[in-house]
Coordinates of C-alpha atoms in Angstrom, one line a residue:
Chain T
M67 CA -232.8 93.6 95.4
T68 CA -233.0 95.1 91.9
F69 CA -231.6 93.6 88.8
S70 CA -228.8 96.3 88.7
D71 CA -228.1 95.7 92.4
F72 CA -227.7 91.9 91.6
I73 CA -225.3 92.6 88.7
I74 CA -223.0 95.2 90.6
T75 CA -223.1 92.8 93.7
N76 CA -222.2 89.8 91.8
A77 CA -220.1 91.1 89.1
P78 CA -216.9 89.3 90.2
V79 CA -218.4 85.8 89.8
L80 CA -220.5 86.9 86.8
L81 CA -217.1 87.9 85.1
V82 CA -216.2 84.1 85.0
A83 CA -219.8 82.6 85.0
I84 CA -221.0 84.4 82.0
P85 CA -218.1 83.2 79.7
L86 CA -218.3 79.7 81.2
L87 CA -222.0 79.7 80.2
A88 CA -221.1 81.1 76.9
A89 CA -218.6 78.4 76.3
F90 CA -220.6 75.4 77.0
L91 CA -223.9 76.4 75.4
C92 CA -221.9 77.5 72.1
P93 CA -222.1 73.9 70.7
V94 CA -225.9 74.0 71.4
M95 CA -226.2 77.3 69.6
G96 CA -224.3 76.0 66.8
K97 CA -226.6 73.1 66.2
I98 CA -229.2 75.7 65.6
S99 CA -227.4 77.8 62.9
S100 CA -224.2 79.4 62.4
M101 CA -225.9 82.8 62.7
V102 CA -227.4 81.9 66.1
R103 CA -224.1 80.9 67.3
N104 CA -222.5 84.1 66.0
F105 CA -225.1 86.2 67.8
W106 CA -224.6 84.1 70.9
V107 CA -220.8 84.6 71.2
M108 CA -220.9 88.3 70.3
G109 CA -223.7 88.9 72.8
M110 CA -222.1 87.0 75.5
M111 CA -218.8 88.7 74.8
L112 CA -220.5 92.2 75.1
V113 CA -222.4 91.2 78.2
T114 CA -219.1 90.0 79.8
A115 CA -217.2 93.1 78.8
A116 CA -219.9 95.3 80.2
V117 CA -220.0 93.4 83.5
A118 CA -216.0 93.9 83.5
F119 CA -216.5 97.7 83.1
I120 CA -219.1 97.9 85.8
L121 CA -216.9 96.1 88.1
A122 CA -213.8 98.2 87.1
Y123 CA -215.9 101.3 87.6
R124 CA -216.9 100.0 91.1
V125 CA -213.4 99.2 92.2
F126 CA -211.9 102.7 90.8
V127 CA -214.7 104.7 92.5
T128 CA -215.2 102.9 96.0
G129 CA -212.0 100.6 96.4
P130 CA -211.3 97.0 96.3
V131 CA -214.2 94.6 95.9
I132 CA -214.3 91.2 97.9
Y133 CA -216.5 88.4 96.6
V134 CA -216.6 85.3 98.9
F135 CA -218.2 82.4 97.2
G136 CA -220.8 80.5 99.3
A137 CA -220.8 83.0 102.1
A138 CA -223.7 84.5 103.9
A139 CA -222.7 88.0 102.7
A140 CA -220.4 88.5 99.4
N141 CA -217.9 90.3 101.5
L142 CA -217.6 88.0 104.5
A143 CA -214.1 86.7 104.1
I144 CA -213.6 85.0 107.4
P145 CA -216.4 82.8 108.6
L146 CA -217.2 83.1 112.3
D147 CA -216.4 79.4 113.1
S148 CA -213.1 79.2 110.9
G149 CA -210.5 80.1 113.5
G150 CA -209.8 83.4 111.6
I151 CA -209.0 81.7 108.4
P152 CA -210.5 82.7 105.2
I153 CA -211.4 79.3 103.9
R154 CA -213.8 79.9 101.1
I155 CA -212.8 80.7 97.6
I156 CA -212.4 84.3 97.2
F157 CA -212.2 86.9 94.5
T158 CA -210.2 90.1 95.5
V159 CA -210.5 92.7 92.8
D160 CA -208.4 95.8 93.3
A161 CA -207.5 98.3 91.1
M162 CA -204.7 96.3 89.4
S163 CA -207.1 93.4 88.9
A164 CA -209.8 95.9 87.4
F165 CA -207.0 97.4 85.2
M166 CA -206.4 93.8 83.9
D167 CA -210.1 93.2 83.5
I168 CA -210.5 96.3 81.3
I169 CA -207.6 95.0 79.0
C170 CA -209.0 91.6 78.8
A171 CA -212.6 93.0 78.0
I172 CA -211.5 95.3 75.3
V173 CA -209.2 92.9 73.5
G174 CA -211.8 90.1 73.9
V175 CA -214.6 92.1 72.1
S176 CA -212.1 93.1 69.4
V177 CA -210.9 89.8 68.7
L178 CA -214.1 88.0 68.8
L179 CA -215.7 90.6 66.4
Y180 CA -212.5 89.9 64.2
S181 CA -212.9 86.1 64.6
L182 CA -216.5 86.3 63.1
S183 CA -214.9 87.0 59.5
A184 CA -211.5 85.6 60.0
E185 CA -212.4 82.0 61.2
S186 CA -215.8 81.8 59.0
R187 CA -214.0 79.6 56.5
N188 CA -213.0 77.0 59.0
S189 CA -214.9 74.1 60.4
S190 CA -215.3 73.2 64.0
L191 CA -216.2 76.8 65.1
E192 CA -218.1 75.7 68.1
G193 CA -214.9 74.2 69.5
Y194 CA -213.2 77.3 68.5
Y195 CA -215.5 79.6 70.4
T196 CA -215.9 77.4 73.2
L197 CA -212.1 77.3 73.8
F198 CA -211.9 81.1 73.3
F199 CA -214.4 81.7 76.0
L200 CA -212.6 79.4 78.3
M201 CA -209.4 81.6 77.5
I202 CA -211.6 84.6 78.8
V203 CA -212.5 82.6 81.8
G204 CA -208.9 81.7 82.5
V205 CA -207.7 85.4 82.3
F206 CA -210.6 87.0 84.2
G207 CA -210.1 84.3 86.9
M208 CA -206.3 84.8 87.1
V209 CA -206.5 88.5 87.5
S210 CA -209.5 88.6 90.0
T211 CA -209.0 85.6 92.3
G212 CA -207.7 86.3 95.8
D213 CA -206.8 82.7 96.3
I214 CA -203.5 81.1 95.2
F215 CA -204.9 77.6 94.5
N216 CA -207.7 79.2 92.7
F217 CA -205.1 81.1 90.7
F218 CA -203.4 77.8 89.7
V219 CA -206.9 76.5 88.6
F220 CA -207.4 79.4 86.3
L221 CA -204.0 79.2 85.1
E222 CA -204.6 75.6 84.0
I223 CA -208.0 76.3 82.4
L224 CA -206.1 79.2 80.4
S225 CA -203.2 76.9 79.3
L226 CA -205.4 74.0 78.1
A227 CA -207.7 76.3 76.1
S228 CA -204.7 78.2 74.7
A229 CA -203.0 74.9 73.7
G230 CA -206.3 73.8 72.1
L231 CA -206.6 77.0 70.0
I232 CA -203.0 77.1 69.1
A233 CA -203.3 73.6 67.5
Y234 CA -206.8 74.6 66.0
R235 CA -205.4 75.1 62.3
I236 CA -203.3 71.7 62.4
D237 CA -201.3 73.1 59.6
G238 CA -199.6 69.9 58.5
G239 CA -199.0 69.1 62.2
L240 CA -196.8 72.3 62.7
A241 CA -199.6 73.9 64.8
V242 CA -200.2 70.8 66.9
E243 CA -196.3 70.6 67.4
A244 CA -196.4 74.2 68.6
A245 CA -199.3 73.6 70.9
L246 CA -197.6 70.4 72.3
K247 CA -194.6 72.4 73.1
Y248 CA -196.6 75.1 74.8
F249 CA -198.7 72.6 76.6
I250 CA -195.8 70.5 78.0
L251 CA -193.9 73.7 79.2
S252 CA -196.9 75.0 80.8
T253 CA -197.6 71.9 82.7
L254 CA -194.0 72.1 84.0
G255 CA -194.7 75.7 85.0
A256 CA -197.8 74.6 86.6
I257 CA -196.3 72.0 88.6
F258 CA -193.8 74.5 89.9
V259 CA -196.7 76.7 90.9
L260 CA -198.5 73.9 92.5
F261 CA -195.3 73.0 94.4
A262 CA -195.0 76.5 95.6
I263 CA -198.7 76.6 96.7
G264 CA -198.0 73.2 98.8
I265 CA -195.2 75.1 100.4
F266 CA -197.6 77.9 101.5
Y267 CA -200.2 75.6 102.5
G268 CA -197.7 73.5 104.7
Q269 CA -196.4 76.5 106.4
Y270 CA -199.2 78.8 106.8
N271 CA -202.4 76.7 106.7
A272 CA -203.8 79.0 104.2
L273 CA -204.3 79.5 100.5
N274 CA -205.8 82.9 100.6
I275 CA -203.3 85.3 99.2
A276 CA -203.9 88.1 101.8
M277 CA -203.7 85.5 104.6
I278 CA -200.3 84.2 103.2
A279 CA -199.0 87.7 102.7
E280 CA -199.9 88.7 106.3
R281 CA -198.1 85.5 107.7
M282 CA -195.1 85.7 105.3
Q283 CA -191.9 84.9 107.1
F284 CA -189.4 84.7 104.1
S285 CA -188.2 81.4 105.3
M286 CA -185.9 79.2 103.3
L287 CA -189.2 77.4 102.2
D288 CA -190.6 80.9 101.2
K289 CA -187.6 81.5 99.1
I290 CA -187.9 78.3 97.2
A291 CA -191.7 79.1 96.7
L292 CA -190.7 82.5 95.3
V293 CA -188.1 81.1 92.9
L294 CA -190.6 78.4 91.8
L295 CA -193.4 80.9 91.1
V296 CA -191.1 83.6 89.5
A297 CA -189.6 81.1 87.1
A298 CA -192.9 79.5 86.1
L299 CA -194.7 82.9 85.7
A300 CA -191.6 84.3 83.7
M301 CA -191.8 81.4 81.5
K302 CA -195.5 81.9 81.0
C303 CA -195.2 85.5 80.2
G304 CA -192.3 84.9 77.6
A305 CA -189.6 86.4 79.4
V306 CA -186.0 85.6 77.7
P307 CA -184.3 83.1 78.2
L308 CA -187.7 81.2 79.0
H309 CA -189.4 82.5 75.8
F310 CA -188.7 79.8 73.4
W311 CA -192.4 78.7 73.3
T312 CA -193.6 82.1 72.2
P313 CA -192.5 82.4 68.6
D314 CA -193.7 78.7 68.0
A315 CA -197.2 79.1 69.6
Y316 CA -197.8 82.8 68.5
S317 CA -197.0 82.2 64.9
M318 CA -198.9 78.9 64.4
A319 CA -202.2 79.9 66.3
P320 CA -204.9 81.7 64.2
S321 CA -204.0 85.5 64.3
S322 CA -207.1 86.2 66.3
V323 CA -205.9 83.8 69.0
T324 CA -202.4 85.2 68.8
A325 CA -203.9 88.7 69.7
F326 CA -205.5 87.0 72.8
L327 CA -202.5 85.2 73.7
V328 CA -200.9 88.4 74.3
V329 CA -203.4 89.2 76.9
A330 CA -203.0 85.7 78.3
S331 CA -199.3 86.2 78.7
Q332 CA -200.1 89.5 80.5
A333 CA -202.2 87.7 82.9
S334 CA -199.1 85.6 84.1
L335 CA -197.2 88.9 84.1
Y336 CA -199.9 90.2 86.5
G337 CA -199.5 86.9 88.4
L338 CA -195.7 87.5 88.7
F339 CA -196.1 91.1 89.9
R340 CA -199.0 90.0 92.4
V341 CA -196.7 87.4 94.0
V342 CA -193.5 89.5 94.4
F343 CA -195.5 92.8 95.5
T344 CA -198.6 91.4 97.4
M345 CA -197.4 88.3 98.8
Y346 CA -193.7 88.9 99.6
N347 CA -193.1 92.8 99.3
I348 CA -190.5 94.1 101.6
T349 CA -190.2 90.8 103.5
M350 CA -187.9 89.6 100.8
N351 CA -184.6 91.0 99.5
C352 CA -186.3 93.4 97.0
V353 CA -183.1 94.5 95.6
T354 CA -182.1 91.0 94.4
V355 CA -185.5 90.1 93.3
G356 CA -185.9 93.3 91.6
W357 CA -182.6 92.9 89.7
I358 CA -183.7 89.4 88.6
I359 CA -186.8 90.8 87.0
I360 CA -184.8 93.6 85.5
I361 CA -182.4 91.1 83.9
F362 CA -185.3 89.3 82.6
G363 CA -186.3 92.6 81.1
V364 CA -183.3 93.6 79.5
L365 CA -182.7 90.3 77.9
S366 CA -186.2 90.2 76.5
M367 CA -185.8 93.5 75.1
V368 CA -182.5 92.9 73.4
V369 CA -182.9 89.2 72.3
G370 CA -186.6 89.7 71.3
V371 CA -185.8 92.6 68.9
T372 CA -182.6 91.3 67.4
M373 CA -184.2 87.8 66.8
A374 CA -187.3 89.8 65.1
I375 CA -185.1 91.6 62.5
P376 CA -184.0 88.4 60.5
Q377 CA -187.4 86.7 60.6
K378 CA -189.2 86.0 57.3
D379 CA -192.5 84.8 58.9
I380 CA -194.6 88.0 59.7
K381 CA -196.2 86.5 62.6
R382 CA -192.9 84.8 63.9
L383 CA -191.4 88.4 63.7
M384 CA -194.2 89.9 65.4
A385 CA -194.0 87.3 68.2
Y386 CA -190.4 88.2 68.9
H387 CA -191.5 91.8 69.2
A388 CA -194.1 90.7 71.8
V389 CA -191.2 89.2 73.8
S390 CA -189.3 92.4 73.4
Q391 CA -192.1 94.6 74.6
T392 CA -192.6 92.3 77.6
G393 CA -189.0 93.4 78.5
Y394 CA -190.3 97.1 79.0
M395 CA -192.9 96.0 81.4
L396 CA -190.4 93.8 83.5
L397 CA -187.9 96.7 83.3
G398 CA -190.3 99.3 84.6
V399 CA -191.9 97.1 87.3
G400 CA -188.6 95.5 88.1
V401 CA -187.0 98.9 89.0
G402 CA -190.1 99.7 91.2
L403 CA -189.7 96.7 92.9
A404 CA -185.7 97.0 93.4
V405 CA -186.2 100.3 95.1
L406 CA -189.4 99.4 97.2
G407 CA -187.7 99.1 100.5
N408 CA -186.3 102.7 100.0
A409 CA -189.3 105.4 100.5
G410 CA -186.9 108.2 99.0
L411 CA -186.2 106.4 95.8
T412 CA -189.6 105.0 95.4
S413 CA -191.1 108.5 95.4
A414 CA -188.2 109.9 93.2
F415 CA -188.5 107.3 90.5
G416 CA -189.6 104.0 91.6
F417 CA -193.3 104.6 91.6
M418 CA -193.0 106.2 88.1
A419 CA -191.1 103.3 86.6
M420 CA -194.0 101.1 88.1
E421 CA -196.7 103.4 86.5
G422 CA -194.8 103.2 83.2
G423 CA -194.3 99.4 83.2
I424 CA -198.1 99.0 84.1
F425 CA -199.3 101.7 81.5
H426 CA -197.1 99.6 78.9
I427 CA -199.1 96.5 79.7
F428 CA -202.2 98.2 78.6
N429 CA -200.7 99.8 75.7
H430 CA -198.9 96.7 74.5
A431 CA -202.2 94.7 74.5
M432 CA -203.7 97.2 72.2
Y433 CA -201.0 97.7 69.7
K434 CA -199.7 94.4 69.8
G435 CA -203.2 92.9 69.5
L436 CA -203.8 95.4 66.5
L437 CA -200.6 94.3 64.8
F438 CA -201.4 90.6 65.0
L439 CA -205.0 91.3 63.6
T440 CA -203.3 93.0 60.7
A441 CA -201.0 90.3 60.1
G442 CA -204.1 87.9 60.2
A443 CA -205.9 90.1 57.8
I444 CA -203.0 90.0 55.3
I445 CA -202.7 86.1 55.7
Y446 CA -206.5 85.9 55.3
R447 CA -206.4 87.6 51.8
I448 CA -203.1 86.1 50.5
G449 CA -202.8 82.8 52.1
T450 CA -199.1 83.2 53.2
R451 CA -197.0 84.3 56.2
D452 CA -193.8 84.5 54.1
L453 CA -192.5 88.2 54.1
N454 CA -190.5 87.2 51.0
K455 CA -193.7 86.5 49.0
M456 CA -195.5 89.6 50.0
G457 CA -195.6 93.1 48.4
G458 CA -197.5 95.9 47.0
L459 CA -200.6 95.4 49.2
G460 CA -200.9 98.9 50.0
H461 CA -202.6 99.4 46.8
T462 CA -205.5 97.1 47.6
M463 CA -205.5 96.8 51.5
K464 CA -205.5 100.5 52.3
Y465 CA -207.4 100.3 55.8
T466 CA -205.3 97.4 56.9
M467 CA -202.1 99.3 55.9
I468 CA -203.3 102.2 58.0
F469 CA -204.1 100.1 60.9
F470 CA -200.5 98.5 60.5
M471 CA -198.9 101.9 60.4
I472 CA -200.8 103.0 63.8
G473 CA -199.6 99.7 65.4
A474 CA -196.1 99.8 64.2
L475 CA -195.5 103.5 65.2
A476 CA -196.9 102.9 68.6
I477 CA -194.9 99.8 69.2
A478 CA -191.8 101.7 68.1
G479 CA -192.7 104.5 70.5
I480 CA -193.2 107.2 68.1
P481 CA -195.4 110.1 69.3
P482 CA -198.2 110.7 69.5
F483 CA -199.2 107.0 69.8
N484 CA -199.6 105.2 73.2
G485 CA -196.6 103.3 73.1
F486 CA -194.6 106.5 73.3
A487 CA -196.3 107.7 76.5
S488 CA -195.6 104.5 78.4
K489 CA -192.1 104.2 77.1
L490 CA -191.3 108.0 78.1
M491 CA -192.3 107.1 81.6
I492 CA -190.0 104.2 81.7
Y493 CA -187.0 106.0 80.0
E494 CA -187.0 108.8 82.2
S495 CA -187.6 106.9 85.6
V496 CA -185.3 104.1 84.7
Y497 CA -182.5 106.7 83.7
L498 CA -182.5 107.9 87.3
F499 CA -182.0 104.3 88.5
N500 CA -179.4 103.2 86.1
P501 CA -178.7 105.3 82.7
L502 CA -177.4 102.3 80.9
L503 CA -180.7 100.4 81.2
A504 CA -182.8 103.5 79.8
I505 CA -180.1 103.6 77.0
I506 CA -180.6 100.0 76.2
A507 CA -184.5 100.5 76.3
M508 CA -184.2 103.4 73.8
V509 CA -182.0 101.6 71.4
V510 CA -184.2 98.6 71.2
S511 CA -187.1 101.1 70.3
I512 CA -185.0 102.2 67.4
L513 CA -184.4 98.6 66.2
T514 CA -188.1 97.9 66.8
L515 CA -188.7 100.8 64.4
A516 CA -186.2 99.4 61.8
S517 CA -187.7 96.0 62.1
F518 CA -191.2 97.3 61.2
V519 CA -190.0 99.5 58.5
K520 CA -189.0 96.1 56.9
V521 CA -192.2 94.6 57.3
F522 CA -194.1 97.7 56.1
H523 CA -191.8 97.9 53.0
S524 CA -192.1 94.1 52.3
V525 CA -195.9 94.0 52.8
F526 CA -197.4 97.1 51.4
M527 CA -194.8 98.9 49.4
G528 CA -193.7 98.4 46.0
P529 CA -195.6 97.8 42.7
K530 CA -198.9 95.9 42.7
L531 CA -197.7 92.3 42.2
P532 CA -199.6 90.2 39.5
E533 CA -200.2 87.3 41.9
Y534 CA -202.0 89.7 44.2
A535 CA -204.0 91.5 41.4
D536 CA -207.3 90.4 42.8
V537 CA -206.7 90.7 46.5
K538 CA -209.6 92.7 48.2
E539 CA -209.6 94.6 51.5
A540 CA -210.2 92.6 54.6
P541 CA -213.8 92.1 55.5
L542 CA -215.8 94.8 57.5
P543 CA -216.0 92.8 61.0
M544 CA -212.2 92.3 60.7
L545 CA -211.8 96.1 60.0
I546 CA -214.0 96.9 62.9
G547 CA -212.1 94.7 65.2
M548 CA -208.9 96.4 64.2
G549 CA -210.4 99.8 64.3
I550 CA -211.5 99.5 68.0
L551 CA -207.8 98.7 69.0
A552 CA -206.5 101.5 66.6
A553 CA -208.8 104.0 68.1
I554 CA -207.7 103.4 71.7
V555 CA -203.9 103.4 70.5
I556 CA -204.4 107.0 69.3
L557 CA -206.8 108.3 72.0
F558 CA -204.6 107.0 74.8
G559 CA -201.6 108.4 73.0
L560 CA -203.0 111.9 72.7
F561 CA -204.5 111.8 76.2
P562 CA -202.2 109.9 78.3
Q563 CA -202.4 111.9 81.7
P564 CA -206.1 111.2 82.4
V565 CA -205.5 107.4 81.6
V566 CA -202.6 107.5 83.9
E567 CA -204.5 109.4 86.8
I568 CA -207.7 107.3 86.4
L569 CA -206.3 103.7 85.6
V570 CA -202.6 103.5 85.9
A571 CA -201.9 105.2 89.1
P572 CA -204.6 103.3 91.1
A573 CA -203.3 100.1 89.6
A574 CA -199.6 100.9 90.7
H575 CA -200.8 102.1 94.1
A576 CA -202.9 98.8 94.6
L577 CA -199.8 96.7 93.5
A578 CA -197.4 98.4 95.9
D579 CA -199.7 98.6 98.9
Q580 CA -199.5 95.3 100.5
G581 CA -201.1 96.5 103.8
G582 CA -204.2 97.7 101.8
Y583 CA -204.6 94.5 100.0
I584 CA -204.3 92.4 103.3
A585 CA -206.8 95.0 105.1
S586 CA -209.3 94.8 102.2
V587 CA -209.6 91.1 102.8
L588 CA -208.8 90.2 106.4
G589 CA -209.7 93.7 107.9
G590 CA -213.2 93.6 106.3
A591 CA -214.2 90.5 108.2
Chain A
M256 CA -210.6 116.2 84.6
D257 CA -208.5 118.0 82.0
M258 CA -208.1 115.7 78.9
S259 CA -205.4 117.7 77.3
A260 CA -203.3 117.8 80.6
P261 CA -199.6 117.1 80.0
L262 CA -198.2 113.6 80.9
L263 CA -196.0 114.0 83.9
T264 CA -193.0 111.8 83.8
G265 CA -191.7 112.6 87.2
Y266 CA -188.7 114.2 85.3
G267 CA -190.2 116.3 82.6
I268 CA -193.6 116.5 80.7
W269 CA -195.2 115.5 77.5
V270 CA -197.8 117.5 75.7
P271 CA -199.2 115.4 72.8
V272 CA -201.8 118.0 71.7
A273 CA -199.1 120.5 71.3
W274 CA -197.1 118.1 69.4
L275 CA -200.1 117.4 67.2
A276 CA -200.6 121.1 66.7
A277 CA -196.9 121.4 65.5
S278 CA -197.3 118.6 63.4
V279 CA -200.3 120.0 61.6
V280 CA -198.6 123.4 61.0
A281 CA -195.6 121.4 59.5
G282 CA -198.0 119.5 57.4
I283 CA -199.5 122.7 56.1
V284 CA -196.0 124.0 55.2
I285 CA -195.1 120.9 53.3
Y286 CA -198.4 120.9 51.5
L287 CA -197.7 124.7 50.4
L288 CA -194.2 123.6 49.2
W289 CA -195.7 120.6 47.3
K290 CA -198.2 123.0 45.7
T291 CA -195.4 125.0 44.2
G292 CA -193.9 122.0 42.4
E293 CA -194.3 121.0 38.7
S294 CA -198.0 120.4 37.9
S295 CA -197.6 119.1 34.2
Y296 CA -197.9 115.5 35.3
K297 CA -200.6 113.6 33.5
K298 CA -201.8 110.2 34.9
G299 CA -202.1 107.3 32.5
T300 CA -199.4 108.6 30.2
E301 CA -195.7 107.8 29.5
L302 CA -194.9 110.1 32.5
E303 CA -195.8 107.2 34.8
R304 CA -193.4 104.7 33.3
P305 CA -190.0 104.5 35.1
Y306 CA -187.0 105.4 32.9
L307 CA -184.1 103.0 33.1
S308 CA -181.5 104.4 31.0
G309 CA -183.4 103.1 27.9
N310 CA -183.9 99.7 29.1
M311 CA -187.1 97.7 29.3
E312 CA -188.8 98.0 32.6
P313 CA -188.6 94.6 34.5
E314 CA -191.5 92.5 35.5
K315 CA -193.3 94.3 38.6
G316 CA -192.4 91.4 41.0
A317 CA -188.6 91.7 40.0
V318 CA -188.2 95.2 41.1
H319 CA -189.7 94.8 44.6
V320 CA -187.1 94.6 47.2
R321 CA -188.0 91.5 49.1
A322 CA -187.8 91.1 52.9
S323 CA -184.8 88.9 52.8
N324 CA -182.7 91.5 51.1
L325 CA -183.4 94.2 53.8
Y326 CA -180.8 94.8 56.5
W327 CA -178.3 92.3 55.0
G328 CA -175.6 94.7 56.2
F329 CA -176.8 94.8 59.7
L330 CA -177.1 91.2 60.0
Q331 CA -173.5 90.6 58.5
A332 CA -172.0 93.3 61.0
L333 CA -173.6 91.4 63.8
K334 CA -172.8 87.8 62.4
G335 CA -170.8 86.8 65.5
Y336 CA -173.8 87.7 67.7
Y337 CA -176.4 85.9 65.5
D338 CA -174.1 82.8 65.2
V339 CA -174.6 82.4 68.8
L340 CA -178.1 83.5 69.3
V341 CA -180.0 81.7 66.4
P342 CA -178.8 78.2 66.9
V343 CA -180.0 78.5 70.6
H344 CA -183.5 78.6 69.2
T345 CA -183.3 74.9 68.3
G346 CA -187.0 74.3 68.3
V347 CA -186.5 71.2 70.4
L348 CA -188.8 70.8 73.4
T349 CA -186.2 69.2 75.8
D350 CA -183.9 72.1 75.1
Y351 CA -186.6 74.3 76.2
M352 CA -187.2 72.3 79.4
I353 CA -183.4 72.5 80.0
W354 CA -183.4 76.2 79.7
F355 CA -186.3 76.3 82.1
V356 CA -184.8 74.0 84.7
A357 CA -181.4 75.7 84.4
V358 CA -182.8 79.4 84.7
T359 CA -184.8 78.2 88.0
A360 CA -181.5 76.9 89.4
A361 CA -179.8 80.1 88.6
I362 CA -182.6 82.1 90.4
L363 CA -182.3 79.7 93.4
V364 CA -178.5 80.8 93.6
F365 CA -179.3 84.6 93.3
V366 CA -182.0 84.4 96.0
G367 CA -179.7 82.7 98.3
V368 CA -181.3 79.1 98.5
L369 CA -178.2 77.6 96.8
S370 CA -174.8 78.9 97.5

């Protein structure tokens, strides 16, 4: 086996193994020198991203990739003597998983590059990078695993690492308090997930997602498990009215961490979609569960944006917008779920709504990550998050201002940026389902624009203030990190159709095609 | 793969490249109009100073409209809504947990576990 064959064959496990190695050797590298540590973390992140792209390419070209840990062959899902049950830990990477892997890789590289400058003035950076790589492990693991218990393990790794990084700055105890709230709520959610897993295992003697999906009866116990999973994962992705931890955690974490917390929340959103589409699908009442997700979405959009407008803390304001944008994803995919049992409606608009929601996951990760990084650059230079104390920074932080404008226009759904493309798909498809929902979504976009006009004016406009006379532009690594995300925001906005054809449509098909997922695991044995 | 292919929304299409081309044309028209404007402006002279009916120019920080002063009317118009919504965000962890448990119970009812 050549080296390239080894990489291609073992890409699913390398996706988790490389960042794990990076995490636990980071303190050792830090003992040598800070420069060695920086080269180590950046190098390992680039290698991890390369593996993610290789794996995604393989998935989009040849179909789902199965990786069975400890098996004689990587795709041997069911051992000959197991009685037909896939007992080993398994990674099942289909187009939806690969789609999420790409998001994690791009944002991971941008954020890590940005962190090299943004966090350089802080101590305990070995701990920072170790926890950051554990977050990477958590996200890659959650979106790649084909085993529900394994999903729980990665969810816990992600929660623990995230809580550590939210508390990283301490900030007079405020950051620690935010982390504690996040940690306790995450633990409560994790208990719900674990209880649901116990229900599945008790009924079906299996932890493999495909096996559970194949045996799903939608009994009373399955309904309870569904409710526990939906509630826990909706809370973890920040859906209203379970969003309360989000503004606290997002505003108190270092900005680079906040940008990646967006991806972490989306991993939970992925988990929610995986549960309802892959595990339950049409065995459940899709209309009821679809409407539950739609209600989560509408509440998130409206409450998120209206709570953002009066905020005076730039990161808290952006955190509420993150909640609001999650609403669009829930709305789009919720509509797709609500009509899943009706082939006519699914082909008329349901599938398009799903594509819009999934495309918005990608777009949101890029522009929201970019906006949090611009907020971090501003805070890095002037030392305050208070919008009332800002002004005139457009005179000195020109590049940061341009990046902010790109992110702000994208989140408001202004053409030709990427947010417009996905929102247009959501508006038009959701309008055919229920016009009122589409109108609400459009009004929320207008309010989003209004809110970011306020931020733009407060931060960048006005005369050059005396207290910020010496403020300089953000350091180069921070600008490059922002620039990567800004370039994707523009490119995906100018050329949306190829993105939809290559990445989004296969991901939506993979999510909706329960039979295909089951066959890729159990049929290949 | 046609990179400039229009985005198919299932109901209509969106052609970003055409939009961009139209924006460039509009930009050129705006530039030409701007070029016809007064050209006697001289940088670094009295022309740069704001004229406030003969009054002295205030401090730079005093003329910048701060974030809290923006959308005051919007917030006043929706005061009833905000009077309900803002206090719900208590910042108290036990409240967050109550919301979590309550929403879970509500979903149990919707899904048909509890009736």
